[in-house]
Short mmCIF file of C-alpha atoms (C1' of nucleotides) in Angstrom, two decimals:
data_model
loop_
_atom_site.label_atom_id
_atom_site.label_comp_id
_atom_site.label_asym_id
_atom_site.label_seq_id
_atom_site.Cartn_x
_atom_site.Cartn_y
_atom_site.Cartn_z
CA UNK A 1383 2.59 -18.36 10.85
CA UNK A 1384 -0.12 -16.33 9.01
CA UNK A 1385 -3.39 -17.05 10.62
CA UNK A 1386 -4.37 -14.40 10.41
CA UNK A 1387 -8.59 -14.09 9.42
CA UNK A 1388 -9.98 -12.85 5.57
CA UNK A 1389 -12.21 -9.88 5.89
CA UNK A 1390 -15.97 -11.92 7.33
CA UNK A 1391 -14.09 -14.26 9.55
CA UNK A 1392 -13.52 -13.80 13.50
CA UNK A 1393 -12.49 -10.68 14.65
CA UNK A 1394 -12.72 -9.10 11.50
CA UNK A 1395 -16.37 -10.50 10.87
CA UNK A 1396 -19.55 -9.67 12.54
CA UNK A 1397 -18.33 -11.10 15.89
CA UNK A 1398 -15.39 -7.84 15.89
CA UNK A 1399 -15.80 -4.92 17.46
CA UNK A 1400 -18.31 -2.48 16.07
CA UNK A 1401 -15.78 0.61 15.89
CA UNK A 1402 -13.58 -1.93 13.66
CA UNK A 1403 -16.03 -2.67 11.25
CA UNK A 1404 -17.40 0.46 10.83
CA UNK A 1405 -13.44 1.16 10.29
CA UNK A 1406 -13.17 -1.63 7.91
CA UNK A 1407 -15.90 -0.28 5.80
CA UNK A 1408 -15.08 3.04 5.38
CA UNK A 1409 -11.31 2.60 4.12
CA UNK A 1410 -13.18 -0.03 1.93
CA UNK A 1411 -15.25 2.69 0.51
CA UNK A 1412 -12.59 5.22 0.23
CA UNK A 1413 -10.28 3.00 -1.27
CA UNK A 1414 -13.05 2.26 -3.95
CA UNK A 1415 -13.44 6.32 -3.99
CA UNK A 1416 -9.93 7.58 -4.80
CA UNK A 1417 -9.64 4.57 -7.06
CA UNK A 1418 -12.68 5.92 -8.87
CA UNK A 1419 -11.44 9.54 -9.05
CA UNK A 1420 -7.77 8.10 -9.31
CA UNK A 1421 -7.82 9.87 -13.35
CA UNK A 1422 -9.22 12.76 -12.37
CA UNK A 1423 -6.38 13.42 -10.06
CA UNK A 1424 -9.02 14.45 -7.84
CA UNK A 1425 -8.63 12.62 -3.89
CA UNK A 1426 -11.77 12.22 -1.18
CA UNK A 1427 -10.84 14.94 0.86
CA UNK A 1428 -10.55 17.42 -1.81
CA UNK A 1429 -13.77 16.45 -3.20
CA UNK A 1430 -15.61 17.37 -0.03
CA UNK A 1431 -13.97 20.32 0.06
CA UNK A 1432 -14.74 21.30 -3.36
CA UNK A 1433 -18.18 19.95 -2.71
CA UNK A 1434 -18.39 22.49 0.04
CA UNK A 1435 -17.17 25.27 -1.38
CA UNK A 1436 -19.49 24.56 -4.13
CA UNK A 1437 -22.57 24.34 -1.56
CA UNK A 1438 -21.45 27.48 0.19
CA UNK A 1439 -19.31 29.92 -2.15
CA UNK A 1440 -17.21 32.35 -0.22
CA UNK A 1441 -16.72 30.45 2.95
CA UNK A 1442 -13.48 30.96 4.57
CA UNK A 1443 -10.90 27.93 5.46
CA UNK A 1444 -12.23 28.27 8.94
CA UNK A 1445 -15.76 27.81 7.66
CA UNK A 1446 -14.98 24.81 5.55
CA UNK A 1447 -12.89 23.30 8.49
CA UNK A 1448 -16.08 22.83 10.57
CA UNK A 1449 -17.87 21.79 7.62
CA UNK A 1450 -15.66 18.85 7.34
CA UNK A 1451 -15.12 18.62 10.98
CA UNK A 1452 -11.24 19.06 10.37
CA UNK A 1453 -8.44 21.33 11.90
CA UNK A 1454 -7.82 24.72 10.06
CA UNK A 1455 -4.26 22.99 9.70
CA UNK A 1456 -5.42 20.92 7.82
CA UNK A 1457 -7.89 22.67 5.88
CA UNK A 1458 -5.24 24.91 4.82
CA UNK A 1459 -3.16 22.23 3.44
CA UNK A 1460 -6.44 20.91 1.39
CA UNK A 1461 -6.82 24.13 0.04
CA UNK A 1462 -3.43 25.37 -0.90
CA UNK A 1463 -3.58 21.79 -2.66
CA UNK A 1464 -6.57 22.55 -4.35
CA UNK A 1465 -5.23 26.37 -4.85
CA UNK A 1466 -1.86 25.02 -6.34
CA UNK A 1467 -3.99 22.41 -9.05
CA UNK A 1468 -5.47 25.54 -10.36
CA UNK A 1469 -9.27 24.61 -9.12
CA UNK A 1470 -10.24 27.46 -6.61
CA UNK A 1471 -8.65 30.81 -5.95
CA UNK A 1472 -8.62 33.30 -2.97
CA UNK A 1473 -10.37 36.48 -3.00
CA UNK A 1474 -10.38 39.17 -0.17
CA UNK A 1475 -13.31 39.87 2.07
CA UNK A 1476 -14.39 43.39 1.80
CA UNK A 1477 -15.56 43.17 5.29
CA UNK A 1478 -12.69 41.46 7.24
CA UNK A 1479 -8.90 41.85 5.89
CA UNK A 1480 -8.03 38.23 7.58
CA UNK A 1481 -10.73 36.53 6.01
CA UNK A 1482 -10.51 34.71 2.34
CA UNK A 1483 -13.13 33.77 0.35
CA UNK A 1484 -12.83 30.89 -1.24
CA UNK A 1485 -14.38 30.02 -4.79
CA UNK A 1486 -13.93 27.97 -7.38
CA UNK A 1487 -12.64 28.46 -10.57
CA UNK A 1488 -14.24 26.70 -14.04
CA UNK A 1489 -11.80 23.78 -14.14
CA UNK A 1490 -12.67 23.09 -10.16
CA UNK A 1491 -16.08 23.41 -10.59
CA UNK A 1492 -15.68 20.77 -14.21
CA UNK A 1493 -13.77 18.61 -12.00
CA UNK A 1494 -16.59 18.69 -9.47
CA UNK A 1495 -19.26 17.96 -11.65
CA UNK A 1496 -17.34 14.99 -13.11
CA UNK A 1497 -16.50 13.59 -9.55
CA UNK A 1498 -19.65 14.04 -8.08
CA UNK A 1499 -21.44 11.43 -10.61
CA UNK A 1500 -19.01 8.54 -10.20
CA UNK A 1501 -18.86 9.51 -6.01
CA UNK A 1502 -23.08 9.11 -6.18
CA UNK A 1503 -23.36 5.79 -8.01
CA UNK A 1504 -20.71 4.32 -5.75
CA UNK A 1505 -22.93 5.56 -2.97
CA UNK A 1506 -26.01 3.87 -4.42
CA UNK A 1507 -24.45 0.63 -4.24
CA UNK A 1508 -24.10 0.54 -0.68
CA UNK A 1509 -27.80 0.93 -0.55
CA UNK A 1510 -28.40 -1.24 -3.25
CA UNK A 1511 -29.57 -4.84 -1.51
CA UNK A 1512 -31.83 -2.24 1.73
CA UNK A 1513 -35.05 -1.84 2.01
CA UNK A 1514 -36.25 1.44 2.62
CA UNK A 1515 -36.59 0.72 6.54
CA UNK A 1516 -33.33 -0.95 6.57
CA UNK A 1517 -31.06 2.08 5.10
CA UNK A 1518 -33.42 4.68 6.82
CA UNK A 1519 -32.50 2.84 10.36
CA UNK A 1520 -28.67 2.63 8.95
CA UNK A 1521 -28.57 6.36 8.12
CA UNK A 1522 -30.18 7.41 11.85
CA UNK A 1523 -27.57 5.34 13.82
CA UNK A 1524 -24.83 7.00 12.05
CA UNK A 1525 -26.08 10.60 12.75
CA UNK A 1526 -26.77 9.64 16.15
CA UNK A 1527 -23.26 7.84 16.56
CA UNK A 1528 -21.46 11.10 15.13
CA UNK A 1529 -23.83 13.05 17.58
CA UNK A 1530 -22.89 11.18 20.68
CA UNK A 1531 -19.27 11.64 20.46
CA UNK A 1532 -19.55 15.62 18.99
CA UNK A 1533 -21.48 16.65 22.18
CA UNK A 1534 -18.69 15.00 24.28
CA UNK A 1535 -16.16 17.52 22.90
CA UNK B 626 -21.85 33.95 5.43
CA UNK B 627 -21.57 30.42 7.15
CA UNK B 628 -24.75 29.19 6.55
CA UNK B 629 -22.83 25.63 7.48
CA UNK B 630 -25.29 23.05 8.90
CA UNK B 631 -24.95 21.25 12.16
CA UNK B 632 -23.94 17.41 12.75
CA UNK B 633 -27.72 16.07 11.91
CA UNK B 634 -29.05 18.64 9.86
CA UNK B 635 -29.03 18.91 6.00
CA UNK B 636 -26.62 16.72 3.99
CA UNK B 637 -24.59 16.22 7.23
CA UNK B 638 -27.96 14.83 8.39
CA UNK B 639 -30.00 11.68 7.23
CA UNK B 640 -30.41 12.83 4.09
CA UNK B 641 -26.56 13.01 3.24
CA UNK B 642 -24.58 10.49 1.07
CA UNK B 643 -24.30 7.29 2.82
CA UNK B 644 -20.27 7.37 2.45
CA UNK B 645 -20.13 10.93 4.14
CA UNK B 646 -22.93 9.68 6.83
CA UNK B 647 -20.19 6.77 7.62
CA UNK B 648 -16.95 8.95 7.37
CA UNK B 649 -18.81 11.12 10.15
CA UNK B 650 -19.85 9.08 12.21
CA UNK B 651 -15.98 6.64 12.07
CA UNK B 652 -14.07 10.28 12.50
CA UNK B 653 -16.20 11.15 15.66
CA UNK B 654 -15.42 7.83 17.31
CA UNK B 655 -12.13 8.07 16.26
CA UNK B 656 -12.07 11.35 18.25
CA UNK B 657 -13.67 9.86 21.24
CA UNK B 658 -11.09 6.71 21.05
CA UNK B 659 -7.80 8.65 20.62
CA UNK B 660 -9.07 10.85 23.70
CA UNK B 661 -9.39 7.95 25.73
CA UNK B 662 -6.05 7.00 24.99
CA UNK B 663 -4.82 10.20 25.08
CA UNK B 664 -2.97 9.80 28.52
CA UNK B 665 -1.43 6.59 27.38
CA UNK B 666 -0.23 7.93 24.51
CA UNK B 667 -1.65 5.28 22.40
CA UNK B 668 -3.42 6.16 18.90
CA UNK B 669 -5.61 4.20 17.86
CA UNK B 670 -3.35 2.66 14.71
CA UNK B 671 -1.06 1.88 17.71
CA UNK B 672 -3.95 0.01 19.49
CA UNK B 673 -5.02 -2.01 16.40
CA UNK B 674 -1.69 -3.09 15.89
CA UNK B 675 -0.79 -3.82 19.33
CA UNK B 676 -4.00 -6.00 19.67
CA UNK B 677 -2.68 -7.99 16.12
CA UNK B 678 0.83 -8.59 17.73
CA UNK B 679 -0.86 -9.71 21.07
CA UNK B 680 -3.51 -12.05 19.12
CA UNK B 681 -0.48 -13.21 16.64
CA UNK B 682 2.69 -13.11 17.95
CA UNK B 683 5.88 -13.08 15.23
CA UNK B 684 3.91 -12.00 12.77
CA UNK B 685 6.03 -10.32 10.14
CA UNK B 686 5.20 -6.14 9.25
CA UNK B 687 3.54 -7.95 5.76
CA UNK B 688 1.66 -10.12 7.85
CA UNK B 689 0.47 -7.34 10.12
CA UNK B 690 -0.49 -5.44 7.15
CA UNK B 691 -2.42 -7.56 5.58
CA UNK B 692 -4.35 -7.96 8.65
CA UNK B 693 -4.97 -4.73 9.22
CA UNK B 694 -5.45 -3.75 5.41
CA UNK B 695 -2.82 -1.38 5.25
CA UNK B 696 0.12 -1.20 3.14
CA UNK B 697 3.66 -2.44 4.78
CA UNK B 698 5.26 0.51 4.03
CA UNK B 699 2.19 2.30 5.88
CA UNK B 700 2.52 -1.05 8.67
CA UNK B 701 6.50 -0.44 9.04
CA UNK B 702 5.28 3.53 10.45
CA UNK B 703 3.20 2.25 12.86
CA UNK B 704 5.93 -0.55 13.72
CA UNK B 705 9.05 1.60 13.66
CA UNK B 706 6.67 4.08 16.28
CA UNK B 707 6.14 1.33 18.67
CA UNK B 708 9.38 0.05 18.80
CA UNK B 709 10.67 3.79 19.64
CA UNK B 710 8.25 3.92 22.13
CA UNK B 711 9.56 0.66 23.73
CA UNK B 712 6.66 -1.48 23.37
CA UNK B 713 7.72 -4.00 21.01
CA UNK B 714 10.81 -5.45 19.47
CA UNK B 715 11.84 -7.56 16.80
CA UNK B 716 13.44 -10.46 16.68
CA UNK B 717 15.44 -12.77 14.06
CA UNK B 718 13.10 -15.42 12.31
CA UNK B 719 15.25 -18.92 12.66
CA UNK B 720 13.46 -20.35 9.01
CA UNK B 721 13.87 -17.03 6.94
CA UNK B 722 16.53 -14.23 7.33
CA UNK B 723 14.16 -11.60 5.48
CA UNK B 724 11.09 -11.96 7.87
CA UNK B 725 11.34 -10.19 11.24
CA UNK B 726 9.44 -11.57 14.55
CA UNK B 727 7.14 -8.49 16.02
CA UNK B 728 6.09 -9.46 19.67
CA UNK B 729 5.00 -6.75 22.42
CA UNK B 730 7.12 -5.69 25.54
CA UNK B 731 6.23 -5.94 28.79
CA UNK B 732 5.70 -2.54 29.08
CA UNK B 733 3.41 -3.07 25.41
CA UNK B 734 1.14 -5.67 26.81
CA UNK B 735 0.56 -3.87 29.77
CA UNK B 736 -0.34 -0.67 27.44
CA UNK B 737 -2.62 -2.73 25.29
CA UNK B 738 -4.21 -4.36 28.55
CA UNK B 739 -5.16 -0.91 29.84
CA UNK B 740 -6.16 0.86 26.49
CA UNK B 741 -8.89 -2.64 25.95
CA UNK B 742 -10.99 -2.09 28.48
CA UNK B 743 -11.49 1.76 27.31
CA UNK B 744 -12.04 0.70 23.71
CA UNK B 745 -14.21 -1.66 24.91
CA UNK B 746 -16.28 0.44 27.02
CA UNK B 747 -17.19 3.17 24.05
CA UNK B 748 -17.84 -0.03 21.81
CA UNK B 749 -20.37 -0.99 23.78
CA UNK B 750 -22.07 2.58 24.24
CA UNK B 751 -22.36 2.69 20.13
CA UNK B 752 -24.99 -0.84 20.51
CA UNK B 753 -26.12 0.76 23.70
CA UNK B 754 -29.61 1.92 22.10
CA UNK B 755 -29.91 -0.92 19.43
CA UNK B 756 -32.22 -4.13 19.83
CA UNK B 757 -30.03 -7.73 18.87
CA UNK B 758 -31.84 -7.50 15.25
CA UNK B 759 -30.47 -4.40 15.14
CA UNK B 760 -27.16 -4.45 15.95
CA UNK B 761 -26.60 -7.86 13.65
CA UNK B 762 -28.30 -5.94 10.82
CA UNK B 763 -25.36 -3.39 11.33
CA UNK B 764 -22.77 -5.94 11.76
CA UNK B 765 -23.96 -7.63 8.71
CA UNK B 766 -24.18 -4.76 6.59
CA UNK B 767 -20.71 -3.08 7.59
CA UNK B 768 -18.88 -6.88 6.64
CA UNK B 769 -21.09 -6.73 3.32
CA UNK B 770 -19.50 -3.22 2.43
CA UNK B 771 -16.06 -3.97 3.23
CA UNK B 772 -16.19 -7.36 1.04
CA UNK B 773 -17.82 -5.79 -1.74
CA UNK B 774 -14.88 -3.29 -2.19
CA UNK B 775 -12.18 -5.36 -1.69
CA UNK B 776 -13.13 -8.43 -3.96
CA UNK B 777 -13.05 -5.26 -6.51
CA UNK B 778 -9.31 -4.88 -5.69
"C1'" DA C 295 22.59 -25.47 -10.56
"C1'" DC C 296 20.38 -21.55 -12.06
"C1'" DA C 297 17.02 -18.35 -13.59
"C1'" DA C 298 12.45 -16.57 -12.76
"C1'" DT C 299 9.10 -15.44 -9.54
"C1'" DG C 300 7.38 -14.04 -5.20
"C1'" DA C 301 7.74 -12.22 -0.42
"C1'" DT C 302 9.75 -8.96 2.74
"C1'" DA C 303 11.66 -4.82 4.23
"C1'" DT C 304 12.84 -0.25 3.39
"C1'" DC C 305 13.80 4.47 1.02
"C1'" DA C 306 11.69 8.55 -1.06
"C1'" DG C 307 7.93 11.58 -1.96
"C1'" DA C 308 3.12 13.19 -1.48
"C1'" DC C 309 -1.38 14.05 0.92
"C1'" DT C 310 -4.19 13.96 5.26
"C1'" DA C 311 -4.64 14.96 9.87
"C1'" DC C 312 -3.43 16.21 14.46
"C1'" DT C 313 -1.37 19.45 18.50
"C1'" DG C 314 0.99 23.51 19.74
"C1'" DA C 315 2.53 28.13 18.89
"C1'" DT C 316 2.34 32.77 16.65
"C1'" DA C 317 0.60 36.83 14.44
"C1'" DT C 318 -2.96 39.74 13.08
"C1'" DA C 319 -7.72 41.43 12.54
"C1'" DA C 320 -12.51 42.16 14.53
"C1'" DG C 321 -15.67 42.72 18.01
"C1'" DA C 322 -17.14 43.56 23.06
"C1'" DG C 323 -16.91 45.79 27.37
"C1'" DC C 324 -15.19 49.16 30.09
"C1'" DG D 547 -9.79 54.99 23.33
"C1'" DC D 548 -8.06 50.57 25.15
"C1'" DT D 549 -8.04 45.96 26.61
"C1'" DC D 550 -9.76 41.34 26.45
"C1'" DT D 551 -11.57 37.84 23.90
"C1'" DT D 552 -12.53 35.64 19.68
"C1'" DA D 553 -11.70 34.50 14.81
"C1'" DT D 554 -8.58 33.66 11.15
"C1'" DA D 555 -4.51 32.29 8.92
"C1'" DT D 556 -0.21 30.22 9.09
"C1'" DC D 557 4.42 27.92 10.75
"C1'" DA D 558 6.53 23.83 12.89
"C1'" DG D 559 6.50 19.18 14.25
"C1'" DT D 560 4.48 14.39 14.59
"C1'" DA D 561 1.68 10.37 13.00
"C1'" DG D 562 -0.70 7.84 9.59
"C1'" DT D 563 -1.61 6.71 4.82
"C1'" DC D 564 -0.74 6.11 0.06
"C1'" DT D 565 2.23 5.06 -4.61
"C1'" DG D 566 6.51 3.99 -6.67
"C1'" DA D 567 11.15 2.17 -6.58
"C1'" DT D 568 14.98 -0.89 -4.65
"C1'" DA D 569 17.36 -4.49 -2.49
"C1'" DT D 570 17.53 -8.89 -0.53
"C1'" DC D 571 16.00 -13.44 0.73
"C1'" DA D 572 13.15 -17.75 -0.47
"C1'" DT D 573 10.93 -20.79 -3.44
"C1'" DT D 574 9.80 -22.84 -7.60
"C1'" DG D 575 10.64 -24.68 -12.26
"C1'" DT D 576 13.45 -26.35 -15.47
#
DNA sequence: ACAATGATATCAGACTACTGATATAAGAGC
DNA sequence: GCTCTTATATCAGTAGTCTGATATCATTGT
């Protein structure tokens, strides 16, 4: 009763559809990234966001939510996460009385720093048997693919 | 202040990590899928498992998960939200009292008959530009990832 | 026959992620 | 000045996803 196929085989192999394996390979990699952060308590999405905020200090949740290409819903929830772990805080905006900046404080910004080394050599490794051609054609489609559908909106 | 780059440009561009690269592009298909479906009122967990059921009927919630590598508790969800929407139900397994039988409705198959052909149109449209070397390159590369990471499990 | 092990389903709790609705602040146009 | 639109933050509700814990059924080993 359980023929159902391994990962490789049938549906789930190179004969599957190509918006199921590109599925299949990202919850692959972010299973292998929140098992590598798992001790640092740290999870994916709260690494980009800290990565952002990092990359642009002072951005509002608004700003960080088309960063990531997420709600503000749900870059509020991030946040308040992050906020409540003790690794950014919220400072007001001299300028606009709605708006927060958003910063990090030093144990979000430690946290970062350890994070973003393990995150980078897992990244290698899915580059690791390309050529140069190879991942350079690999990193175009994506873009494009993430282009397509973001014009469509 | 939100010196944010565009889809394409920067680190959201083809010189970002590979992981993001693939994150972006799988959200902004995801987007594209669930909008299709949108007037079903299918998502697209709904769809995957709905094509499992159809391709393996009586498969148990475990078997279902493992299939779709999920966790039961995250497959049961899914299941419990299709049965309240009418399109599948469960029935006793004659050979063990534990297991439960998942097989579509009528109204299910008809869903999952309908939401195919949409899936399958924007499938094709991400090959659309790609020569056959190509697109097996991708297929073989997206299989590779997922294997790597979950031998590592 | 019985105990140990494994498989299945499910409960509880947490984090992401969405839509929809609401409230308030800023900016634009008249 | 005043309104209309836009931007921002947040509340409420739903769906998907995980880990951890429990309970029950099946199988295996002795």
């Amino acid at each position: 009763m359980q023929p159902v196929p391994e990962i490789g085989e049938g549906k789930r192999g190179e004969s599957g559809y190509l918006g199921y394996l590109m599925r299949q390979a990202v919850a692959a990699n972010r299973q292998a990234t929140e098992r590598a952060l798992e001790d640092l308590g740290v999870t994916q999405p709260q690494f980009l966001v800290m990565t952002l905020i990092h990359a642009y200090p002072g951005s509002s949740g608004a700003d960080l939510a088309r960063a990531a290409m997420l709600t503000p819903q749900t870059m509020s929830v991030i946040v308040a996460n992050l906020e409540k772990a003790g690794r950014l805080h919220r400072a007001n905006d001299p300028a606009n009385a709605r708006r927060q900046r958003l910063e990090l404080t030093e144990e979000g910004l430690d946290l970062l720093n350890q994070s973003r080394e393990r995150v980078r050599a897992l990244d290698r490794e899915l580059a690791a048997d390309l050529t140069a051609e190879q991942e350079q054609f690999l990193r175009k489609w994506l873009v494009q693919v993430a282009q397509r559908h973001d014009r469509a909106t």
